[in-house]
Coordinates of C-alpha atoms in Angstrom, one line a residue:
Chain Z
M1 CA 57.3 85.5 160.0
S2 CA 57.7 88.5 157.6
Y3 CA 58.8 87.6 154.1
I4 CA 62.1 89.4 154.7
D5 CA 62.7 87.1 157.7
E6 CA 61.8 84.1 155.5
V7 CA 64.5 85.3 153.0
K8 CA 67.0 85.6 155.9
S9 CA 66.2 82.2 157.2
L10 CA 67.9 80.3 154.3
K11 CA 71.2 80.1 156.3
E12 CA 69.4 78.8 159.4
Q13 CA 67.6 76.2 157.3
I14 CA 70.8 74.9 155.9
K15 CA 72.4 74.7 159.4
Q16 CA 69.3 73.2 161.0
F17 CA 69.0 70.5 158.3
R18 CA 72.8 69.9 157.9
N19 CA 72.4 66.2 159.0
K20 CA 68.8 65.6 157.9
K21 CA 68.6 62.7 155.5
F22 CA 66.9 59.5 154.4
D23 CA 68.5 56.4 155.7
L24 CA 69.3 54.2 152.7
T25 CA 72.2 52.8 150.6
L26 CA 72.5 54.1 147.1
S27 CA 73.9 51.0 145.6
G28 CA 70.4 49.6 144.8
F29 CA 69.6 52.4 142.5
D30 CA 70.5 53.1 138.9
N31 CA 69.0 56.6 138.6
I32 CA 67.5 59.4 140.7
V33 CA 64.3 61.1 139.7
I34 CA 63.2 64.4 141.4
S35 CA 59.7 65.6 140.8
G36 CA 58.4 69.1 141.7
M37 CA 57.1 72.3 140.4
G38 CA 58.0 76.0 140.7
G39 CA 59.6 76.9 144.0
S40 CA 59.7 73.2 145.0
G41 CA 60.7 72.1 141.5
I42 CA 63.9 74.1 141.5
V43 CA 65.2 71.7 144.2
G44 CA 65.7 69.0 141.5
G45 CA 67.9 71.4 139.4
I46 CA 70.0 72.3 142.3
V47 CA 70.6 68.7 143.2
R48 CA 71.5 67.9 139.6
D49 CA 74.0 70.8 139.6
L50 CA 75.7 69.4 142.7
Y51 CA 75.5 65.6 142.4
D52 CA 76.5 63.7 139.3
K53 CA 77.5 60.2 140.5
K54 CA 74.2 58.8 139.1
P55 CA 71.9 60.3 136.4
V56 CA 69.5 62.8 138.0
I57 CA 66.3 63.4 136.0
V58 CA 64.2 66.3 136.9
I59 CA 60.4 66.2 136.3
N60 CA 58.1 69.2 136.2
D61 CA 55.1 67.4 134.9
Y62 CA 52.2 65.1 135.7
N63 CA 53.9 62.2 134.0
I64 CA 57.0 60.1 134.6
P65 CA 59.3 58.5 132.0
E66 CA 58.8 54.8 131.2
F67 CA 62.3 53.9 132.6
V68 CA 61.2 54.5 136.2
N69 CA 61.2 51.2 138.1
E70 CA 62.2 49.6 141.4
R71 CA 65.8 50.6 140.7
T72 CA 64.8 54.3 140.6
L73 CA 65.1 56.5 143.7
F74 CA 62.3 59.0 143.4
F75 CA 62.1 62.2 145.4
A76 CA 58.8 64.0 145.5
V77 CA 59.2 67.6 146.5
S78 CA 56.1 69.7 147.2
Y79 CA 56.1 72.3 150.0
S80 CA 52.3 72.3 150.4
G81 CA 52.0 68.6 149.5
N82 CA 49.0 69.5 147.4
T83 CA 50.7 70.2 144.0
E84 CA 48.6 68.2 141.5
E85 CA 51.4 67.5 139.1
T86 CA 53.7 66.2 141.8
I87 CA 50.9 64.1 143.3
S88 CA 50.2 62.6 139.9
S89 CA 53.8 61.8 139.1
T90 CA 54.4 60.4 142.5
Q91 CA 51.4 58.1 142.3
K92 CA 52.7 56.8 139.0
A93 CA 56.2 56.2 140.5
I94 CA 54.6 54.3 143.4
E95 CA 52.7 52.1 140.9
K96 CA 56.0 51.3 139.1
G97 CA 57.7 50.2 142.2
A98 CA 60.2 53.0 142.6
K99 CA 61.6 53.8 146.0
V100 CA 59.6 56.9 146.7
L101 CA 60.6 59.5 149.3
A102 CA 58.8 62.8 150.0
I103 CA 59.8 66.2 151.3
T104 CA 56.8 68.2 152.3
T105 CA 54.9 70.0 155.0
G106 CA 52.1 67.4 154.7
G107 CA 49.1 67.6 152.4
K108 CA 48.0 64.8 150.1
L109 CA 51.6 63.9 149.3
G110 CA 52.2 63.4 153.0
E111 CA 49.4 60.9 153.0
I112 CA 50.4 58.8 150.0
V113 CA 54.1 58.6 150.7
K114 CA 55.2 56.6 153.7
E115 CA 58.8 57.6 153.9
K116 CA 59.0 61.4 154.2
I117 CA 60.8 64.2 155.8
E118 CA 58.4 66.8 157.1
I119 CA 59.5 70.4 157.0
P120 CA 58.3 73.5 158.9
K121 CA 55.1 75.1 157.7
G122 CA 54.3 78.8 157.3
L123 CA 56.9 79.8 154.7
Q124 CA 56.5 80.7 151.0
P125 CA 57.6 77.5 149.2
R126 CA 60.3 79.4 147.4
A127 CA 61.7 80.6 150.7
A128 CA 62.0 77.0 152.1
L129 CA 64.8 76.1 149.7
G130 CA 67.2 75.0 152.4
Y131 CA 64.7 72.7 154.1
M132 CA 63.8 71.1 150.8
T133 CA 67.2 70.7 149.3
M134 CA 69.4 69.6 152.2
P135 CA 67.7 66.2 152.8
I136 CA 68.2 65.2 149.2
L137 CA 71.8 66.4 149.0
N138 CA 72.6 64.7 152.4
T139 CA 71.0 61.4 151.2
L140 CA 73.0 61.4 148.0
S141 CA 76.3 62.9 149.1
T142 CA 78.2 64.4 152.0
I143 CA 78.2 68.1 152.6
K144 CA 81.1 68.8 155.0
E145 CA 80.6 70.6 158.2
E146 CA 83.0 73.3 157.0
E147 CA 80.8 73.9 153.9
I148 CA 77.8 74.4 156.1
D149 CA 79.7 76.9 158.2
E150 CA 81.1 78.7 155.2
A151 CA 77.6 78.9 153.6
Y152 CA 76.1 80.1 156.8
S153 CA 78.8 82.8 157.1
L154 CA 78.5 84.0 153.5
L155 CA 74.7 84.0 153.5
N156 CA 74.7 85.9 156.8
E157 CA 77.1 88.5 155.4
L158 CA 74.8 88.9 152.4
D159 CA 71.8 89.2 154.8
E160 CA 73.6 92.0 156.7
N161 CA 75.2 93.8 153.8
N162 CA 73.2 93.8 150.7
E163 CA 72.8 97.4 149.7
W164 CA 74.6 96.5 146.5
T165 CA 71.8 94.1 145.5
K166 CA 69.3 96.9 146.1
E167 CA 71.3 99.0 143.7
I168 CA 70.9 96.4 141.0
A169 CA 67.1 96.3 141.7
E170 CA 67.1 100.1 141.5
E171 CA 68.8 100.1 138.1
I172 CA 66.2 97.6 136.8
F173 CA 63.4 99.6 138.3
R174 CA 64.5 103.0 137.0
G175 CA 65.1 101.7 133.5
K176 CA 61.9 99.7 133.7
K177 CA 63.8 96.8 132.4
I178 CA 63.2 93.1 131.9
P179 CA 65.8 91.0 133.7
V180 CA 67.7 88.4 131.6
I181 CA 70.0 86.2 133.7
Y182 CA 72.9 84.3 132.1
G183 CA 74.2 81.5 134.2
V184 CA 77.5 79.6 134.1
P185 CA 78.4 75.9 134.6
P186 CA 78.2 74.1 136.9
Y187 CA 75.4 76.3 138.4
F188 CA 72.9 75.6 135.5
S189 CA 69.8 76.0 137.6
V190 CA 70.7 79.2 139.4
S191 CA 69.8 81.5 136.5
Y192 CA 66.4 79.9 136.3
R193 CA 65.9 80.3 140.0
W194 CA 66.6 84.0 139.6
K195 CA 64.1 84.2 136.8
T196 CA 61.4 82.6 138.9
Q197 CA 62.2 84.8 141.9
F198 CA 61.8 87.9 139.7
N199 CA 58.4 86.5 138.6
E200 CA 57.1 85.8 142.0
N201 CA 58.8 88.4 144.2
A202 CA 58.7 91.3 141.9
K203 CA 55.9 90.3 139.4
V204 CA 58.0 91.1 136.4
L205 CA 58.6 88.9 133.4
A206 CA 62.2 87.6 133.3
Y207 CA 64.2 85.1 131.3
S208 CA 67.3 83.0 131.7
S209 CA 69.9 81.1 129.7
N210 CA 73.3 79.6 130.4
F211 CA 76.8 79.8 129.0
S212 CA 78.1 78.5 126.7
E213 CA 74.8 77.3 125.1
L214 CA 73.7 81.0 124.8
N215 CA 76.7 81.7 122.5
H216 CA 75.0 79.4 119.9
N217 CA 71.7 81.4 119.7
D218 CA 71.1 84.3 122.2
T219 CA 74.3 85.9 121.1
M220 CA 73.1 86.5 117.5
P221 CA 70.4 89.1 118.4
L222 CA 72.4 90.7 121.2
K223 CA 74.4 92.8 118.8
Q224 CA 71.2 94.1 117.2
T225 CA 69.4 97.1 118.5
Y226 CA 66.0 95.4 118.3
K227 CA 64.4 95.8 121.7
K228 CA 67.8 95.4 123.4
K229 CA 67.3 98.4 125.6
Q230 CA 64.3 96.8 127.2
F231 CA 66.5 94.3 128.9
Y232 CA 68.9 94.2 131.8
F233 CA 71.5 91.6 131.4
I234 CA 72.8 89.9 134.5
C235 CA 75.7 87.4 134.3
L236 CA 76.5 85.0 137.1
H237 CA 80.2 84.7 137.4
D238 CA 82.3 81.8 138.6
G239 CA 85.7 82.9 137.5
L240 CA 87.1 79.4 137.7
N241 CA 86.6 78.2 134.1
E242 CA 89.0 79.7 131.7
R243 CA 87.0 79.1 128.5
I244 CA 83.8 80.4 130.0
E245 CA 85.6 83.5 131.3
K246 CA 86.9 84.2 127.8
R247 CA 83.4 83.6 126.4
I248 CA 81.8 86.1 128.8
Q249 CA 84.4 88.7 127.8
I250 CA 84.2 88.2 124.1
T251 CA 80.4 88.1 124.1
Q252 CA 80.2 91.5 125.8
E253 CA 82.8 92.9 123.4
I254 CA 81.5 91.7 120.1
T255 CA 77.8 92.4 120.9
K256 CA 78.6 95.7 122.6
T257 CA 76.6 94.6 125.7
K258 CA 77.5 95.3 129.3
F259 CA 76.5 92.5 131.7
R260 CA 76.0 93.2 135.4
M261 CA 78.4 90.6 136.8
I262 CA 77.5 88.7 140.0
D263 CA 80.6 87.1 141.5
A264 CA 80.4 83.7 143.2
K265 CA 81.8 83.4 146.7
G266 CA 82.7 80.3 148.6
S267 CA 85.3 77.5 148.3
T268 CA 83.1 74.6 147.1
P269 CA 80.3 74.3 144.5
F270 CA 77.7 73.8 147.2
V271 CA 78.6 77.1 148.9
R272 CA 78.9 79.0 145.6
E273 CA 75.5 77.6 144.4
F274 CA 73.7 78.8 147.4
Y275 CA 75.5 82.1 147.5
L276 CA 74.6 82.9 143.9
I277 CA 71.0 81.9 144.6
H278 CA 70.7 84.1 147.6
V279 CA 72.0 87.2 145.7
G280 CA 69.0 86.7 143.4
D281 CA 66.7 86.3 146.4
W282 CA 67.7 89.8 147.5
V283 CA 67.7 91.5 144.1
S284 CA 64.2 90.2 143.3
Y285 CA 63.0 91.1 146.8
Y286 CA 64.2 94.7 146.5
L287 CA 62.7 95.0 143.0
G288 CA 59.3 93.8 144.3
S289 CA 59.7 96.3 147.1
L290 CA 60.5 99.2 144.8
R291 CA 57.4 98.2 142.7
N292 CA 55.3 98.1 145.8
K293 CA 54.5 94.5 145.2
D294 CA 53.9 92.1 148.1
P295 CA 56.2 89.2 147.7
E296 CA 53.7 87.0 149.5
D297 CA 50.9 87.9 147.1
V298 CA 50.6 84.8 144.9
R299 CA 46.9 85.1 144.7
L300 CA 46.9 84.6 140.9
I301 CA 48.5 81.2 141.3
E302 CA 46.0 80.4 144.0
L303 CA 43.1 81.5 141.8
L304 CA 44.4 79.3 139.0
K305 CA 44.6 76.3 141.3
K306 CA 41.1 77.0 142.5
K307 CA 39.7 77.3 138.9
L308 CA 41.5 74.0 138.0
E309 CA 39.4 72.3 140.6
E310 CA 36.1 73.6 139.3
Chain U
M1 CA 71.1 75.4 98.2
S2 CA 69.2 78.5 99.3
Y3 CA 68.2 78.7 103.0
I4 CA 64.5 78.4 102.0
D5 CA 65.3 75.1 100.3
E6 CA 67.2 74.0 103.4
V7 CA 64.1 74.7 105.4
K8 CA 62.0 72.7 103.0
S9 CA 64.4 69.8 103.0
L10 CA 63.5 68.7 106.5
K11 CA 60.9 66.2 105.2
E12 CA 63.4 64.8 102.7
Q13 CA 66.0 64.4 105.5
I14 CA 63.5 62.4 107.6
K15 CA 62.6 60.2 104.6
Q16 CA 66.2 59.7 103.4
F17 CA 67.4 58.8 106.9
R18 CA 64.3 56.7 107.9
N19 CA 66.4 53.6 108.3
K20 CA 69.7 55.1 109.2
K21 CA 71.0 53.8 112.5
F22 CA 73.9 52.5 114.5
D23 CA 74.0 48.8 114.8
L24 CA 74.0 47.8 118.5
T25 CA 71.8 46.3 121.2
L26 CA 70.6 48.6 124.0
S27 CA 70.6 46.0 126.8
G28 CA 74.3 46.8 127.6
F29 CA 73.5 50.4 128.6
D30 CA 72.0 51.9 131.7
N31 CA 71.7 55.5 130.4
I32 CA 71.9 57.6 127.3
V33 CA 73.9 60.8 127.2
I34 CA 73.6 63.2 124.2
S35 CA 76.1 66.0 123.9
G36 CA 75.7 69.0 121.5
M37 CA 75.3 72.8 121.4
G38 CA 72.8 75.1 119.7
G39 CA 71.4 73.8 116.4
S40 CA 73.0 70.5 117.1
G41 CA 72.3 70.5 120.8
I42 CA 68.5 70.6 120.3
V43 CA 68.7 67.0 119.0
G44 CA 69.3 65.8 122.5
G45 CA 66.1 67.5 123.7
I46 CA 64.0 66.1 120.9
V47 CA 65.2 62.6 121.5
R48 CA 64.5 63.0 125.3
D49 CA 60.9 64.1 124.4
L50 CA 60.4 61.0 122.3
Y51 CA 62.3 58.3 124.0
D52 CA 62.0 57.4 127.7
K53 CA 62.8 53.8 128.1
K54 CA 66.1 54.7 129.6
P55 CA 67.3 57.9 131.2
V56 CA 68.4 60.4 128.6
I57 CA 70.7 63.1 129.8
V58 CA 71.4 66.1 127.6
I59 CA 74.7 67.9 127.9
N60 CA 75.4 71.5 126.6
D61 CA 78.8 71.9 128.1
Y62 CA 82.5 71.1 128.0
N63 CA 82.1 68.6 130.9
I64 CA 80.3 65.4 131.5
P65 CA 78.8 64.0 134.7
E66 CA 80.8 61.6 136.8
F67 CA 78.4 58.7 136.3
V68 CA 79.4 58.3 132.6
N69 CA 81.1 54.9 132.2
E70 CA 81.2 51.8 130.0
R71 CA 77.5 51.4 130.5
T72 CA 76.7 54.8 129.0
L73 CA 75.7 55.2 125.4
F74 CA 77.1 58.5 124.4
F75 CA 76.0 60.4 121.3
A76 CA 78.1 63.3 120.2
V77 CA 76.2 65.6 117.8
S78 CA 78.0 68.4 116.0
Y79 CA 77.1 69.4 112.5
S80 CA 80.5 71.0 111.8
G81 CA 82.4 68.5 114.0
N82 CA 84.4 71.4 115.3
T83 CA 82.3 72.6 118.3
E84 CA 84.8 72.9 121.1
E85 CA 82.4 72.0 123.9
T86 CA 81.2 68.8 122.1
I87 CA 84.8 67.8 121.3
S88 CA 85.8 68.3 125.0
S89 CA 82.8 66.4 126.4
T90 CA 83.3 63.6 123.8
Q91 CA 87.0 63.2 124.7
K92 CA 86.1 62.9 128.3
A93 CA 83.4 60.2 127.5
I94 CA 86.0 58.2 125.5
E95 CA 88.4 58.4 128.4
K96 CA 85.7 57.0 130.8
G97 CA 85.0 54.1 128.5
A98 CA 81.6 55.1 127.3
K99 CA 80.3 53.7 124.0
V100 CA 80.7 56.8 121.9
L101 CA 78.9 57.4 118.6
A102 CA 79.1 60.6 116.6
I103 CA 76.8 62.3 114.1
T104 CA 78.6 64.9 112.1
T105 CA 79.8 66.0 108.7
G106 CA 83.4 65.4 109.8
G107 CA 85.7 67.9 111.5
K108 CA 87.7 67.0 114.5
L109 CA 84.9 65.0 116.0
G110 CA 84.9 62.8 112.9
E111 CA 88.6 62.1 113.6
I112 CA 88.3 61.3 117.3
V113 CA 85.2 59.1 117.1
K114 CA 85.5 55.8 115.2
E115 CA 81.8 54.9 115.0
K116 CA 80.0 57.7 113.2
I117 CA 77.2 58.5 110.8
E118 CA 78.3 61.1 108.4
I119 CA 75.7 63.5 107.2
P120 CA 75.6 65.8 104.1
K121 CA 77.5 69.0 104.2
G122 CA 76.5 72.5 103.1
L123 CA 73.5 73.2 105.3
Q124 CA 73.1 75.5 108.3
P125 CA 73.4 73.2 111.3
R126 CA 69.9 74.1 112.5
A127 CA 68.5 73.2 109.1
A128 CA 70.0 69.7 109.3
L129 CA 67.7 68.6 112.1
G130 CA 66.3 65.5 110.3
Y131 CA 69.8 64.2 109.5
M132 CA 71.0 64.6 113.0
T133 CA 67.9 63.3 114.9
M134 CA 66.9 60.3 112.9
P135 CA 70.0 58.1 113.5
I136 CA 69.6 58.5 117.2
L137 CA 65.8 57.9 117.3
N138 CA 66.2 54.8 115.0
T139 CA 69.0 53.4 117.2
L140 CA 66.9 53.8 120.4
S141 CA 63.5 53.0 119.1
T142 CA 61.4 52.2 116.1
I143 CA 59.8 54.9 114.0
K144 CA 57.2 53.2 111.9
E145 CA 57.0 53.6 108.1
E146 CA 53.5 55.2 108.4
E147 CA 54.9 57.8 110.8
I148 CA 57.6 58.8 108.3
D149 CA 55.0 59.0 105.6
E150 CA 52.6 61.1 107.7
A151 CA 55.4 63.4 108.8
Y152 CA 56.5 63.8 105.2
S153 CA 53.0 64.6 104.1
L154 CA 52.3 67.1 106.9
L155 CA 55.7 68.9 106.5
N156 CA 55.2 69.0 102.8
E157 CA 51.7 70.6 103.3
L158 CA 53.3 73.2 105.6
D159 CA 56.1 73.9 103.0
E160 CA 53.4 74.5 100.4
N161 CA 50.8 76.3 102.4
N162 CA 52.3 78.5 105.1
E163 CA 50.9 81.9 104.5
W164 CA 49.4 81.7 108.0
T165 CA 52.9 81.4 109.5
K166 CA 53.9 84.5 107.6
E167 CA 50.9 86.3 109.2
I168 CA 52.2 85.4 112.6
A169 CA 55.6 86.8 111.7
E170 CA 53.9 90.0 110.4
E171 CA 52.1 90.5 113.6
I172 CA 55.3 90.2 115.6
F173 CA 57.1 92.5 113.1
R174 CA 54.4 95.2 113.0
G175 CA 54.1 95.2 116.8
K176 CA 57.9 95.1 117.1
K177 CA 57.4 92.3 119.7
I178 CA 59.6 89.9 121.5
P179 CA 58.3 86.3 121.0
V180 CA 57.7 84.2 124.0
I181 CA 56.9 80.6 123.3
Y182 CA 55.0 78.4 125.7
G183 CA 55.3 74.7 125.1
V184 CA 53.3 71.7 126.3
P185 CA 54.2 68.2 127.4
P186 CA 55.5 66.0 125.9
Y187 CA 57.1 68.4 123.5
F188 CA 59.3 70.1 126.1
S189 CA 62.1 71.0 123.7
V190 CA 60.0 72.4 120.9
S191 CA 59.4 75.8 122.6
Y192 CA 63.2 76.1 123.1
R193 CA 63.8 75.2 119.4
W194 CA 61.4 78.0 118.4
K195 CA 63.3 80.4 120.6
T196 CA 66.7 79.6 119.0
Q197 CA 65.2 79.8 115.5
F198 CA 63.9 83.3 116.3
N199 CA 67.5 84.1 117.5
E200 CA 69.3 82.8 114.5
N201 CA 66.9 83.3 111.7
A202 CA 65.4 86.6 112.6
K203 CA 68.0 88.0 115.0
V204 CA 65.5 88.8 117.7
L205 CA 65.7 88.0 121.4
A206 CA 63.1 85.4 122.3
Y207 CA 62.2 83.3 125.3
S208 CA 60.5 80.0 126.1
S209 CA 58.9 78.1 128.9
N210 CA 56.6 75.1 129.2
F211 CA 53.3 74.2 130.7
S212 CA 52.5 73.5 133.5
E213 CA 55.8 74.7 135.1
L214 CA 55.1 78.3 133.9
N215 CA 51.9 78.3 135.9
H216 CA 54.1 78.3 139.0
N217 CA 56.1 81.5 138.1
D218 CA 55.6 83.1 134.7
T219 CA 51.9 83.4 135.3
M220 CA 52.4 85.8 138.2
P221 CA 53.7 88.8 136.1
L222 CA 51.5 88.0 133.1
K223 CA 48.5 89.8 134.7
Q224 CA 50.6 92.9 135.3
T225 CA 50.9 95.6 132.7
Y226 CA 54.7 95.9 133.3
K227 CA 56.3 95.5 129.8
K228 CA 53.7 93.0 128.8
K229 CA 52.9 94.7 125.5
Q230 CA 56.5 94.2 124.5
F231 CA 55.9 90.5 124.1
Y232 CA 54.0 88.2 121.7
F233 CA 52.9 85.1 123.4
I234 CA 52.8 81.9 121.3
C235 CA 51.4 78.7 122.8
L236 CA 52.0 75.3 121.3
H237 CA 48.9 73.3 121.5
D238 CA 48.6 69.5 121.7
G239 CA 44.9 69.3 122.7
L240 CA 45.3 65.8 124.0
N241 CA 45.9 66.5 127.7
E242 CA 42.8 67.6 129.6
R243 CA 44.6 69.2 132.5
I244 CA 47.0 71.1 130.3
E245 CA 44.0 72.3 128.1
K246 CA 42.3 73.6 131.2
R247 CA 45.5 75.3 132.3
I248 CA 46.0 77.1 129.0
Q249 CA 42.4 78.4 129.1
I250 CA 42.5 79.5 132.7
T251 CA 45.9 81.1 132.3
Q252 CA 44.6 83.3 129.4
E253 CA 41.4 84.1 131.3
I254 CA 42.9 85.2 134.6
T255 CA 45.9 87.0 133.2
K256 CA 43.8 88.6 130.4
T257 CA 46.4 87.5 127.9
K258 CA 45.7 86.2 124.5
F259 CA 48.0 83.4 123.3
R260 CA 48.6 82.7 119.6
M261 CA 47.8 79.0 119.5
I262 CA 49.7 76.6 117.3
D263 CA 47.9 73.4 116.9
A264 CA 49.8 70.2 116.6
K265 CA 49.0 67.8 113.7
G266 CA 49.8 64.2 113.3
S267 CA 48.8 60.9 114.9
T268 CA 52.0 60.1 116.9
P269 CA 54.3 62.1 119.2
F270 CA 57.1 61.8 116.6
V271 CA 55.0 63.4 113.9
R272 CA 53.5 66.1 116.1
E273 CA 57.0 67.0 117.5
F274 CA 58.4 67.6 114.0
Y275 CA 55.3 69.4 112.8
L276 CA 55.4 71.8 115.7
I277 CA 59.1 72.4 115.2
H278 CA 58.6 73.1 111.5
V279 CA 55.9 75.7 112.1
G280 CA 58.5 77.6 114.1
D281 CA 61.0 77.2 111.3
W282 CA 58.7 79.0 109.0
V283 CA 57.5 81.7 111.4
S284 CA 61.1 82.6 112.3
Y285 CA 62.2 82.5 108.7
Y286 CA 59.5 84.9 107.7
L287 CA 60.3 87.2 110.6
G288 CA 63.9 87.3 109.5
S289 CA 62.8 88.0 106.0
L290 CA 60.5 90.9 107.1
R291 CA 63.4 92.3 109.0
N292 CA 65.7 92.0 106.0
K293 CA 68.0 89.7 107.9
D294 CA 69.9 87.0 106.1
P295 CA 69.1 83.7 108.0
E296 CA 72.5 82.4 106.9
D297 CA 74.3 85.3 108.5
V298 CA 75.8 83.8 111.6
R299 CA 78.9 85.9 111.4
L300 CA 78.8 87.0 115.0
I301 CA 78.9 83.4 116.2
E302 CA 81.8 82.8 113.7
L303 CA 83.6 85.8 115.0
L304 CA 83.2 84.6 118.6
K305 CA 84.6 81.2 117.7
K306 CA 87.6 82.9 116.0
K307 CA 88.3 85.2 119.0
L308 CA 88.1 82.1 121.3
E309 CA 91.0 80.7 119.3
E310 CA 93.1 83.8 119.7

């Protein structure tokens, strides 16, 4: 499958996995821990954005917190199944008696975890987001059939009509800018997903932060001229939170900065989260394409892994 | 007090508040929630770095997760006591029956929360880190007397001999660079603290990420020449984790990037966390000074707050 087809497959992944879940009752657990790195690690953040009936702790590390015990529901997410940090954290969670579930194509993780959902091979991990996220969301909560349908329809629309995302990429490309993405609640992890997509798809440095936290620090230098023209400021836009709306307007006004707004679409947080993510998938894809970068070229990360094994 | 004296007071704050705590038993609580923004919000991250016997959830928002209930220990941290996000989240936590404790100089938060620790007025919030952090750490855990003494001594040494931090600031200043700070486990929040200090003290944009997560995304563009010279890469350095050590070396080697290493000092995570934080306090202070920026000038943030009330 070409990478562009992988990008376009997100809607199908969500539909295909709409009922995929682990069979368990949540009452036996006090907290949820989700361990993963990079393109698989973002899954934890997305789940935390969308599920808050129990504490969700996201781990991007070799280690696990001391509180993990038999009342912890531990999801290990690694597309390849060979991510050393995730294998390490998962082994520790098993030793501590946590209920450990894995989402992977196989690898070593597939060997050490008994209860797992196996997902299709052959994709870039970051393009397998639907496969990796749906089983956790379905296990923890209920995504309604109408939400799946609406997400499918909106993502499909974006896959068919995304010239406007290419225009954003062209602005970044022409100005040779560094993208900075400002997110909004409750989609805290989406801005970071955009950052990582710019890194991997387009091979450009990029940074992210979220409202309203950024008003307490990032806002200060924004008015300054120091290096500001080097950056391209993107603002995810929900439109449903009156105070955040006001903050976005005032921030632009007093810092004399124009954000490129990305409007959320969809009638529930689930749909809006995936819609906002997918806009970033397209913008970063086009930026990579303009820069003649192969989005599937992650040789540097592979080289690093190889050298780590030496 | 001058701002430089505020910076130097961190060691005294830690010593002065070494036994300051809320009087309660932790057995009644399943999770810890810490709410705060900006200079007060970083307190939650620091506590989460240093305490992991129960899940610690950090909130930088108006809202709270649904799981918050009477088995939640909720710390509200706002130096001024008038941070609207923190007041909002705290009111919601009170309504849900959480055990709510405040750390503040007063303000509206001081009025709505009965159980509170009042801290000295007259500092920049971000310079009151010792006052804000110690009561929570002491309530959740035990910081030994030797750790306090060692922290005092190392911070004092840094306050007396910090020409080398000025040299880092000079390099950033001369090259007109954007600082990027790479952190290491278990000091996940320290790189972000550096970022915010660069923003507020020096009025420069700055960004942060952490090992080993950054190896899964940030590493890709690092080898590219695209905009790379615009940045100054700082790497916090623990030296105690063999895999992370190797990652730092390999990342520099394969991306042909030289990090400015900042070595941790101290014999416990508590001491090392505060030492690494304080190096950033000094570097950002000097950068602001070289740029002729008043570290106490946060008029833009004040203007934003005023306009939000209109």
